[in-house]
PDB file of C-alpha atoms in Angstrom:
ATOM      1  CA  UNK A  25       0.000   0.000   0.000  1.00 64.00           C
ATOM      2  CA  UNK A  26       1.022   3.603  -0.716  1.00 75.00           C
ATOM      3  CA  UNK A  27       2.575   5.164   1.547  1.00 91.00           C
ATOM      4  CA  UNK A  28       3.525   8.789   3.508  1.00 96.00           C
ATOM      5  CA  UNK A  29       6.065  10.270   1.325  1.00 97.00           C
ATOM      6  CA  UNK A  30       8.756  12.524   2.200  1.00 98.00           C
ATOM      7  CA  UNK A  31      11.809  13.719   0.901  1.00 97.00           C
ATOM      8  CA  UNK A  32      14.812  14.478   0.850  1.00 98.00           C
ATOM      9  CA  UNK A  33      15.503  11.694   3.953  1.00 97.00           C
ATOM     10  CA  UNK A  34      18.646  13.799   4.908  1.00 97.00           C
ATOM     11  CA  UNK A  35      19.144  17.190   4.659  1.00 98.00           C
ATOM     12  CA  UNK A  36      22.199  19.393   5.413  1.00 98.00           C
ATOM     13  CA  UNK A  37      22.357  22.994   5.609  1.00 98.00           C
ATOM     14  CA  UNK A  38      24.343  26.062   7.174  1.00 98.00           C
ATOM     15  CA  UNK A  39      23.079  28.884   8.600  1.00 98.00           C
ATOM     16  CA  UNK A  40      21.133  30.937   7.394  1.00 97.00           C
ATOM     17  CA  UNK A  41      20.809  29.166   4.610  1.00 98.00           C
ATOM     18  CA  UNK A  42      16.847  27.948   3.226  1.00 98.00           C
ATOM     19  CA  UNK A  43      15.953  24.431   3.059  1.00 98.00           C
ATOM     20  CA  UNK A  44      12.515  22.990   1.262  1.00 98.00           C
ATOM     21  CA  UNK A  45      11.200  19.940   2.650  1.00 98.00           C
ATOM     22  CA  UNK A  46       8.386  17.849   0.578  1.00 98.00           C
ATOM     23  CA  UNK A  47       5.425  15.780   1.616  1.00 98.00           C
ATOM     24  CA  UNK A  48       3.359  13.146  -0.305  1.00 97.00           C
ATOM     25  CA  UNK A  49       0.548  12.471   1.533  1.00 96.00           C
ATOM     26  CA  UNK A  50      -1.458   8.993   0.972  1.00 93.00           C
ATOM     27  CA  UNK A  51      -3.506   9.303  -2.322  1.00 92.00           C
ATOM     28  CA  UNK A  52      -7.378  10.439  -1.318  1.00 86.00           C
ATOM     29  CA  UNK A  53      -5.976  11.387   2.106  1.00 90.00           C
ATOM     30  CA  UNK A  54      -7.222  15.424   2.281  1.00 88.00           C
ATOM     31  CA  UNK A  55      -5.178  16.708   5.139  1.00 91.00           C
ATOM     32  CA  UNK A  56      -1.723  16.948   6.542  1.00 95.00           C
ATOM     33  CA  UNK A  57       0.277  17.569   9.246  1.00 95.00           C
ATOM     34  CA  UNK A  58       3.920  18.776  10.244  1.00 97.00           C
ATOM     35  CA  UNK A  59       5.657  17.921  12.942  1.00 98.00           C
ATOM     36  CA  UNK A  60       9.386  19.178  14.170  1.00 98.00           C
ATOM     37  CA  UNK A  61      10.637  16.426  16.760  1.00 98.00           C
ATOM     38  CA  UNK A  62      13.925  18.041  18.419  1.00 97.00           C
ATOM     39  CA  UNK A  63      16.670  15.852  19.780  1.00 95.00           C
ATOM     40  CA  UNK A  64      15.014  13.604  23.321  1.00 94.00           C
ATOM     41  CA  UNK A  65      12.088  15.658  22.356  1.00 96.00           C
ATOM     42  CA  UNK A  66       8.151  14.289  21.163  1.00 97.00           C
ATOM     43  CA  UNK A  67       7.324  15.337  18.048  1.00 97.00           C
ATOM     44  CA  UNK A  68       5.570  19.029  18.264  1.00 97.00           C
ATOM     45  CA  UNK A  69       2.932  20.150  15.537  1.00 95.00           C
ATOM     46  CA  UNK A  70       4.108  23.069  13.553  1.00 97.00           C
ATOM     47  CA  UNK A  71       0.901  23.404  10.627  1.00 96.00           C
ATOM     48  CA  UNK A  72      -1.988  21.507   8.898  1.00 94.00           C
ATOM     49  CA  UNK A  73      -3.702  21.987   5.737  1.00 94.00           C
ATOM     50  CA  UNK A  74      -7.338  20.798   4.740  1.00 90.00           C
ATOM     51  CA  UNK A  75      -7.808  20.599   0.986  1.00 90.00           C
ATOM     52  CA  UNK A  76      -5.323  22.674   0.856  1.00 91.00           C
ATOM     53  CA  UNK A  77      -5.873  25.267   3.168  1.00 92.00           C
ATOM     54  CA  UNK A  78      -4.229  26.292   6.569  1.00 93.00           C
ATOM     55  CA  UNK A  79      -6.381  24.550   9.186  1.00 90.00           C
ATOM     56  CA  UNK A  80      -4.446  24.670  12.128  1.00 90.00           C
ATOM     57  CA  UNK A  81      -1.292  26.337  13.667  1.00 92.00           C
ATOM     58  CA  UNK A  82       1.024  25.768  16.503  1.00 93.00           C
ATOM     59  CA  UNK A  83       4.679  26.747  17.381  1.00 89.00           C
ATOM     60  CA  UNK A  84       5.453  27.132  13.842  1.00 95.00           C
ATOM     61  CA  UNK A  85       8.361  30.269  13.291  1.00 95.00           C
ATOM     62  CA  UNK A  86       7.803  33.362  11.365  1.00 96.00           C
ATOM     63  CA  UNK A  87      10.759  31.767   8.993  1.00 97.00           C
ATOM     64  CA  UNK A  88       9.096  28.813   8.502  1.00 98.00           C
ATOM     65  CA  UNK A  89       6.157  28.559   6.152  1.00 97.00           C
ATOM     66  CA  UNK A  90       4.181  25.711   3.739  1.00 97.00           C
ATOM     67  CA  UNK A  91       1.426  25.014   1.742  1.00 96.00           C
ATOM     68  CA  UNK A  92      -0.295  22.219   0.371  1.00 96.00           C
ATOM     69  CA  UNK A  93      -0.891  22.034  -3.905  1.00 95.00           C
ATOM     70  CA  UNK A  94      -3.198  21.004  -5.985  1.00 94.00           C
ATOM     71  CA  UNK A  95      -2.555  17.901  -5.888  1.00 93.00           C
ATOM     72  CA  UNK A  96      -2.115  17.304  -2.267  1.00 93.00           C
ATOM     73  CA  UNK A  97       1.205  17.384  -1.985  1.00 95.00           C
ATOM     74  CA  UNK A  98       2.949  19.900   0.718  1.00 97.00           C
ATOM     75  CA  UNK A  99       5.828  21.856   0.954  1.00 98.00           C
ATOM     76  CA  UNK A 100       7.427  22.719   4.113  1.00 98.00           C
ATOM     77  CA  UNK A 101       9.989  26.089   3.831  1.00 98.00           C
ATOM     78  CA  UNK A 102      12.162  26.923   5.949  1.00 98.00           C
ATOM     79  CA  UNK A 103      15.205  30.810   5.351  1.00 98.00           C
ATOM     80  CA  UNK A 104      17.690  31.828   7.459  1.00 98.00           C
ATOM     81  CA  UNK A 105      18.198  28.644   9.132  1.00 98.00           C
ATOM     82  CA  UNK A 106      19.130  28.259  12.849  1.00 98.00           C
ATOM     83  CA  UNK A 107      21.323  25.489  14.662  1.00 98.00           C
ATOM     84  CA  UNK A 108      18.387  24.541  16.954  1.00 97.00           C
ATOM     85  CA  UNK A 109      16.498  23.949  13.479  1.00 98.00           C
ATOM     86  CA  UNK A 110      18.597  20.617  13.266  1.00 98.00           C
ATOM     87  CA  UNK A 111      15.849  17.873  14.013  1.00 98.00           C
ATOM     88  CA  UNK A 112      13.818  15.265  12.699  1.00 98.00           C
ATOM     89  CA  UNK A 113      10.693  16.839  10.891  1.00 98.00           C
ATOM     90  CA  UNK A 114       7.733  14.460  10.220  1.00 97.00           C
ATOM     91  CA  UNK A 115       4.607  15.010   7.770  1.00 97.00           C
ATOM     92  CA  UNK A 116       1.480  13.244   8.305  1.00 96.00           C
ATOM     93  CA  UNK A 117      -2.152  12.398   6.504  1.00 93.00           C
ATOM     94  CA  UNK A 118      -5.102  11.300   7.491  1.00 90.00           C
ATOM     95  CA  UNK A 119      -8.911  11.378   6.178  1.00 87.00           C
ATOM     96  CA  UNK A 120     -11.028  14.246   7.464  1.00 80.00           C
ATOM     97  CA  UNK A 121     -14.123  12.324   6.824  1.00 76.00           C
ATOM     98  CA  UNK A 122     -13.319   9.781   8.776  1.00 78.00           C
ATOM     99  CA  UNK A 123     -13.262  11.318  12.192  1.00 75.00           C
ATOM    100  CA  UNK A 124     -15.443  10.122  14.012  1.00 71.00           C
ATOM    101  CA  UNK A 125     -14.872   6.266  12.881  1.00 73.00           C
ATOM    102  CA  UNK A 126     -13.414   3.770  14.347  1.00 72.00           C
ATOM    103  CA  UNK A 127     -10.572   3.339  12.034  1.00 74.00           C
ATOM    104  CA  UNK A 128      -9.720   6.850  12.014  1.00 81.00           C
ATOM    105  CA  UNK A 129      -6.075   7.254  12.444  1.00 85.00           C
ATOM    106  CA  UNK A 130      -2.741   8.856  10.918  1.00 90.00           C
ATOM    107  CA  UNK A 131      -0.235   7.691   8.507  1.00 92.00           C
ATOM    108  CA  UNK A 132       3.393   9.319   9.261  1.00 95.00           C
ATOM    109  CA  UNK A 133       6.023   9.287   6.866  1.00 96.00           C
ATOM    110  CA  UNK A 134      10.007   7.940   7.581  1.00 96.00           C
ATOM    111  CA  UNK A 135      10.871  12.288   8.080  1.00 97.00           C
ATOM    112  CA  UNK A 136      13.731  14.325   7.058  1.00 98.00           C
ATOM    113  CA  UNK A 137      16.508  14.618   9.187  1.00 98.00           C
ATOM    114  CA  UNK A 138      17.625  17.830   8.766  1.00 98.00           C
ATOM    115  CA  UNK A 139      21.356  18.750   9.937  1.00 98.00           C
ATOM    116  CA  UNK A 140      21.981  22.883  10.365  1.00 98.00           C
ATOM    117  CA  UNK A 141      25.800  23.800  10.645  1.00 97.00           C
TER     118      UNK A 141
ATOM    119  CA  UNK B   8      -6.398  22.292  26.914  1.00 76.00           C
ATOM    120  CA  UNK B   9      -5.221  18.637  25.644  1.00 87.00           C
ATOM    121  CA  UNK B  10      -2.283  17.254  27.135  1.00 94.00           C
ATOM    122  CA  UNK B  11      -0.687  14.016  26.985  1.00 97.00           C
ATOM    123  CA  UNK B  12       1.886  13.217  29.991  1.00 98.00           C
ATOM    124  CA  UNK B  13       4.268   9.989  30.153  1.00 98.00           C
ATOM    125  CA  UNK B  14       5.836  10.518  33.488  1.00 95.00           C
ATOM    126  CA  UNK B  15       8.551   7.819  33.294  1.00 97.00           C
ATOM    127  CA  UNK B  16      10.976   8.812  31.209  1.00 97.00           C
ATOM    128  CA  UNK B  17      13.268   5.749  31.088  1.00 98.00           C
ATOM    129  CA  UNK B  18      12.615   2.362  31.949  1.00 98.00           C
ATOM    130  CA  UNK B  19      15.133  -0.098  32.299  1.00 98.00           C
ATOM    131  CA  UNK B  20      14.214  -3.880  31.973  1.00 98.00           C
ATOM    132  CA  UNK B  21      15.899  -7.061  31.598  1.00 98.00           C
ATOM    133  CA  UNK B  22      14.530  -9.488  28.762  1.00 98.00           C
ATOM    134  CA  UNK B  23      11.538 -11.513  29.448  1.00 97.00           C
ATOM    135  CA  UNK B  24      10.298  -8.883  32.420  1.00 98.00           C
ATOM    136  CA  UNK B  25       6.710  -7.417  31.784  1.00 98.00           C
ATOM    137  CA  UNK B  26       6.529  -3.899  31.797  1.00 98.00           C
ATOM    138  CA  UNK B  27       3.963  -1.342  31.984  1.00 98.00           C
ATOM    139  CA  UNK B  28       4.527   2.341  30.364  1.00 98.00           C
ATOM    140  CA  UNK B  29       1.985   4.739  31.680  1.00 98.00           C
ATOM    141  CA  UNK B  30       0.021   7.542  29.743  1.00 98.00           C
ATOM    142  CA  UNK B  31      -2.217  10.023  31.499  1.00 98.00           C
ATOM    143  CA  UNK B  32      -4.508  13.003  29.335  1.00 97.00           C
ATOM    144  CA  UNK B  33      -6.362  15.425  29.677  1.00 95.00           C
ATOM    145  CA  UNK B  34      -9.078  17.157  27.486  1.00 91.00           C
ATOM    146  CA  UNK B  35     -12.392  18.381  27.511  1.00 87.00           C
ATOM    147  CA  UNK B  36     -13.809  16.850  24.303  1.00 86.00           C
ATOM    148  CA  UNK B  37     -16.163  13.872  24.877  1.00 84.00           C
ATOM    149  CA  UNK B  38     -15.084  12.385  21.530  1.00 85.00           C
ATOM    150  CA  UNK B  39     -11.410  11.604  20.747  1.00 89.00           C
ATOM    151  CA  UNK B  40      -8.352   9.399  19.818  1.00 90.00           C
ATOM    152  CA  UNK B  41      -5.550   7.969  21.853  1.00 93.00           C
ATOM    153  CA  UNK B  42      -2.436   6.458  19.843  1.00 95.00           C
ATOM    154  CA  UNK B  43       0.478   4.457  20.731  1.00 97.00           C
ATOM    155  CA  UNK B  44       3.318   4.619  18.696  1.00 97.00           C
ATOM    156  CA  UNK B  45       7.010   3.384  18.596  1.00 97.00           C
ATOM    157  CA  UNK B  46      10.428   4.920  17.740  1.00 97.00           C
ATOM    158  CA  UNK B  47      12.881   3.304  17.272  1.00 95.00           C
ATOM    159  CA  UNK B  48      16.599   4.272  17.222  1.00 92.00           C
ATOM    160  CA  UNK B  49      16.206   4.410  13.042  1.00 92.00           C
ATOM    161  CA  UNK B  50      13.400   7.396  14.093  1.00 94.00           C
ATOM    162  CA  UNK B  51      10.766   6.167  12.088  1.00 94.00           C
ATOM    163  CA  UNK B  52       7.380   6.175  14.264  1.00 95.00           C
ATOM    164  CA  UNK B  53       5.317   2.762  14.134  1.00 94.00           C
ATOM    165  CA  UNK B  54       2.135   2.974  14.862  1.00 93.00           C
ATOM    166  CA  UNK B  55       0.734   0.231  17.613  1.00 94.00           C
ATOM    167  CA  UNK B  56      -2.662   0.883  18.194  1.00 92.00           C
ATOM    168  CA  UNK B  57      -5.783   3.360  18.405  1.00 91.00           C
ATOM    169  CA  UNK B  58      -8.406   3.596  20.398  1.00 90.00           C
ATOM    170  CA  UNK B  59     -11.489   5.940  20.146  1.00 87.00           C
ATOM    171  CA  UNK B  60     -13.462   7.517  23.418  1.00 88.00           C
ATOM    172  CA  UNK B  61     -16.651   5.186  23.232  1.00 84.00           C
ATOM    173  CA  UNK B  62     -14.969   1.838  23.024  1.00 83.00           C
ATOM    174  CA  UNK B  63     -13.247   0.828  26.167  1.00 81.00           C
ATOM    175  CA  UNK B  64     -12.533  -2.306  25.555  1.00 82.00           C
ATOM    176  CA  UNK B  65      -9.105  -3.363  26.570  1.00 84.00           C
ATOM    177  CA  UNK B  66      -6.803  -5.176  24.058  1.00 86.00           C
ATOM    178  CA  UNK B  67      -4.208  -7.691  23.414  1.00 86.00           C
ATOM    179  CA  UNK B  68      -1.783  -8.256  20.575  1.00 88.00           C
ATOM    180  CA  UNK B  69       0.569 -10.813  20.864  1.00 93.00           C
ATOM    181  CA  UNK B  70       2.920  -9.825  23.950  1.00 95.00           C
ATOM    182  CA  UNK B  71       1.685  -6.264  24.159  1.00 95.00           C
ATOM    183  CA  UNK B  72      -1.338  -5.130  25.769  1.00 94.00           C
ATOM    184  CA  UNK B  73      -3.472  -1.933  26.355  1.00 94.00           C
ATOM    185  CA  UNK B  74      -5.467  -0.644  29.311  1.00 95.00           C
ATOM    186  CA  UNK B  75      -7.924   2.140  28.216  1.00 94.00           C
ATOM    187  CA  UNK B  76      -9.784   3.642  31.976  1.00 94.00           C
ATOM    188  CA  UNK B  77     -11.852   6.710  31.096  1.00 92.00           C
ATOM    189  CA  UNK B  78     -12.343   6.941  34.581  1.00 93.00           C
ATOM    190  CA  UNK B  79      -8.570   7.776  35.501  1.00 95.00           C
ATOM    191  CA  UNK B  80      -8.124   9.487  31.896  1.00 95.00           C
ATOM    192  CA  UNK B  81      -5.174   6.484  31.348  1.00 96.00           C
ATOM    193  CA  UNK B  82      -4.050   4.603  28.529  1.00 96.00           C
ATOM    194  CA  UNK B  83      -1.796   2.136  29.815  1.00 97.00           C
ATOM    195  CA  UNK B  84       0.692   0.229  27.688  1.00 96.00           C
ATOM    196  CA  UNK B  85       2.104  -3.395  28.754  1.00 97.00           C
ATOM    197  CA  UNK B  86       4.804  -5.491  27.415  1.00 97.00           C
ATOM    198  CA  UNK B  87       4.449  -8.966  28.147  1.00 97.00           C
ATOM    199  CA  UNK B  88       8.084 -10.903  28.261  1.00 97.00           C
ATOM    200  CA  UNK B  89      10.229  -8.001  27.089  1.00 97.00           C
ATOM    201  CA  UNK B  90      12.457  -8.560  24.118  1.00 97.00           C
ATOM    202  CA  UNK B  91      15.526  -7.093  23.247  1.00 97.00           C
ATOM    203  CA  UNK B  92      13.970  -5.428  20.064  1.00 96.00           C
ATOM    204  CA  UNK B  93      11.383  -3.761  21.943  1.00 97.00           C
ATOM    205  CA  UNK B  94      13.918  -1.084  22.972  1.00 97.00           C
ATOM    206  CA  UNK B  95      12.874   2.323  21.786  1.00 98.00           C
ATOM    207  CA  UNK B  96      10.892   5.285  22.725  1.00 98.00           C
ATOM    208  CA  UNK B  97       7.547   4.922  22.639  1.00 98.00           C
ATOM    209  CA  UNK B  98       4.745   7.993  22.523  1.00 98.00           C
ATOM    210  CA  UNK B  99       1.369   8.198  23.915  1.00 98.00           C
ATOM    211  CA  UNK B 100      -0.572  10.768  21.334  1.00 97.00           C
ATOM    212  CA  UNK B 101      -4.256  12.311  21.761  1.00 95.00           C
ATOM    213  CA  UNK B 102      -6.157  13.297  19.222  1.00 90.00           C
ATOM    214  CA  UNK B 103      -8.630  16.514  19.353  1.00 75.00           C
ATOM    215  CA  UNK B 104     -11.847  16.735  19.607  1.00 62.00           C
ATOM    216  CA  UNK B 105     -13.905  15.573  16.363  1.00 61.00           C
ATOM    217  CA  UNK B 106     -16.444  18.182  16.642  1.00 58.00           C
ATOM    218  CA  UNK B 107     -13.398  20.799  16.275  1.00 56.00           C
ATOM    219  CA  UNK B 108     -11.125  22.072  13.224  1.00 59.00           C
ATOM    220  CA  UNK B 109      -7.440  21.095  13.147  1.00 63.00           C
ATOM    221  CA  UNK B 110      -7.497  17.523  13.660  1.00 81.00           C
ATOM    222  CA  UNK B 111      -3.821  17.460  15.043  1.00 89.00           C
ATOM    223  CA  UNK B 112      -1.915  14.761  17.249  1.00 92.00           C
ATOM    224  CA  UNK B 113      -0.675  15.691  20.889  1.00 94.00           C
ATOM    225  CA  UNK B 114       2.063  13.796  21.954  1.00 97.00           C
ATOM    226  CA  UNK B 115       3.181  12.750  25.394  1.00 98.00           C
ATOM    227  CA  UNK B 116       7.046  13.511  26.248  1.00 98.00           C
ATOM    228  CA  UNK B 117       7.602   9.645  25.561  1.00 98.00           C
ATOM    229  CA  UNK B 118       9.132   6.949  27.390  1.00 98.00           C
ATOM    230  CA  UNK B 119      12.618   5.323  26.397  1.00 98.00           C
ATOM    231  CA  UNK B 120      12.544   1.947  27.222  1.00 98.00           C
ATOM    232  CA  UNK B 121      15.854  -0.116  27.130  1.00 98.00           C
ATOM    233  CA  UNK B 122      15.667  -3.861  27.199  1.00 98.00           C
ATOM    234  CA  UNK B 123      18.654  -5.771  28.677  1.00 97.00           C
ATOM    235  CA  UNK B 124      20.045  -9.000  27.183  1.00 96.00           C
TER     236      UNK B 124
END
């Protein structure tokens, strides 16, 4: 079965540098999620998108913004990269109409490590 | 507000021991989602089981086992005769309400569990 999709799996920058992180969400799946999980951290919820509009918000940073396309897909950018950027950023999908269900749930993809220097 | 707390932070066992992680929440919705997932050291997160607010029921799956207790807001998480490979962090995650927008996972601070040969 298809899968979460994101790429690059590694990513290296410097500061201040900009780095563009991509999500593939599971096909008919309508809304995603990012995540930033710091070193010994849990994962914390940066944005969502709903048919491809902004549904939610959390400690996401004035440098950091994304958007989901047409065809689902999100992008996840991030100027003038920090050292406490480095971590382990995770996209996720689920169904919208299926809240509610019993099977309702999340599919996360593998992340993108991302290395500031 | 939703929040998800894991107060052991490490847990040290010695293969074949049983072991119990704990997961506490709070929220005000009536209708929601509690997750358990694993990460291991490759920092992938597996997902080990769901369970909705209006189903209860306790479950078993092979050596692991979950204790859902609406009464004491807990989602307990047992591992029946610990393996080696078991070692990882594990996350308790709650889901918002279904009745609001956003959708998004709140994860506890996790639990590293290290399983000794």
């Amino acid at each position: 079965a298809a899968g979460v999709i994101q790429s690059p799996r590694h990513l290296i920058k410097e500061k201040r540098e900009t780095a563009t992180l991509k999500c593939y969400p599971i096909p008919r799946h309508d809304t995603v999620y990012w995540y930033q999980q710091g070193p010994g951290q849990d994962p914390q919820f940066l944005i969502s998108f709903y048919e491809k509009m902004q549904s939610d918000k959390g400690s996401i940073p004035d440098r950091f913004s994304a958007q989901q396309f047409s065809d689902y897909h999100s992008e996840l950018n991030m100027s003038s990269l920090e050292l406490g950027d480095s971590a382990l950023y995770f996209c996720a999908s689920s169904l919208d109409k299926d809240r509610g269900k019993l099977d309702y749930g999340y599919t996360f993809g593998s992340g993108t490590r991302l290395t500031v220097v | 507000a939703q929040k998800v707390t894991q107060a052991q932070t490490e847990i040290s066992v010695v293969e074949k021991e049983d072991v119990t992680l704990d997961c506490v929440y709070e929220t005000r919705d009536t209708t929601y989602y509690l997750f358990w997932y694993k990460q291991p050291p490759s920092g992938e997160l597996v997902f080990l089981i769901r369970r909705n607010s209006f189903d209860e029921q306790n479950e078993i799956s092979g050596r692991y086992s979950w204790n859902f207790q609406k009464s004491t807001s807990s989602f307990n998480f047992t591992i029946t005769a610990s393996q080696v490979v078991d070692s990882a962090v594990y996350f308790c995650a709650l889901s918002e309400g279904v009745d609001n927008q956003g959708g998004k996972l709140i994860f506890g601070q996790g639990t590293e569990l290290s399983v000794k040969p």
